Amino acid sequence: MTDKQKAAYEDYMLGMSYADIAAKHDISVNTFKSWKRRNGWQRGAPPKKKVHSKSKGAPKQIPEAVKELEANSELTEKQKLFCLFYLQDFNATQAYMKAYKSGWKTANVNGSGLLAKTSVKKQLAELKERQKTDLYVTAEDIAREYAKQAFASLGDVIDYKVHTELVTDNDGNVLLDMNDNPIEKHVSDIYLKPSDQIDWSLVQEVHRGKDGLVVKLFDNQKAKAELMKYLKDNKADGDDVTINLIRSDRRNKDGNQRESGQPD
């Protein structure tokens, strides 16, 4: 409602007649009647408010892990809760405290015992396997991405051409050398490679700035540091750890990707 309508409504609720309200607010009686009818004003009752019905959203989808636990008749309800909490951070003590509402001392003893229980161990193994299947990513997948970033260069993303232009003065006149020959200069045109030739997972940012194209790759020094950390953590018995790095720009004649290091 407008300020004038609100003021007219207040006068109406105080018992003023239609004519007095119309005269006070410089409107016609019919205009006031229209406001009254449209807003549902009634003396002795608050104005009607529009009620917006809430549309029911789609029912919440129950995670597959919960469905699987509900179907397990070998576990108690608290044991099922323990499994769910344990999968969050793999801490048996914390999981027991949350599921059984117990103190740390009790949970520290009983948590490890429950974790060793055959039915619980079996259920957790199945849920862990489901997590791996649903996630479709491993530590090696992440390391492979770091390896790509670590050895990426702008040449993987951009290309350039060189052309010649005549040198002119501010008025557009071509400048001549001492032999009256036009002076030329070499100009480099930098541009992105065709989209289907670019591995966009290497590109953090690309935009056109005031001086031309700006392309920013992910920090290769940071990627190398993370990659070295992965290799160090996974090195066993003094053996070197290798990562199968597939580069998007190395393809055979059939269009299939090949691993780097494979002979051309």
Short mmCIF file of C-alpha atoms in Angstrom, two decimals, residues 12 18 28 33 45 47 51 53 66-67 122-123 134 154 158 206 219 229 253:
data_model
loop_
_atom_site.label_atom_id
_atom_site.label_comp_id
_atom_site.label_asym_id
_atom_site.label_seq_id
_atom_site.Cartn_x
_atom_site.Cartn_y
_atom_site.Cartn_z
CA TYR A 12 -11.23 4.17 8.44
CA TYR A 18 -16.15 7.62 3.71
CA SER A 28 -13.07 10.62 -4.29
CA LYS A 33 -14.23 2.29 -1.76
CA ALA A 45 -10.37 -6.94 11.80
CA PRO A 47 -6.24 -6.12 6.84
CA VAL A 51 -0.72 -15.76 1.67
CA SER A 53 1.56 -21.03 -0.65
CA VAL A 66 21.82 -44.71 4.70
CA LYS A 67 19.61 -46.97 2.58
CA LYS A 122 31.97 -55.92 7.18
CA GLN A 123 29.46 -53.08 6.84
CA ASP A 134 30.71 -43.04 -6.17
CA LEU A 154 51.84 -21.07 -22.33
CA ILE A 158 48.50 -19.86 -27.08
CA VAL A 206 41.79 -16.01 -19.56
CA ASP A 219 50.96 -22.05 -10.42
CA LYS A 229 54.93 -34.39 -1.62
CA LYS A 253 46.47 -40.97 -35.85
#
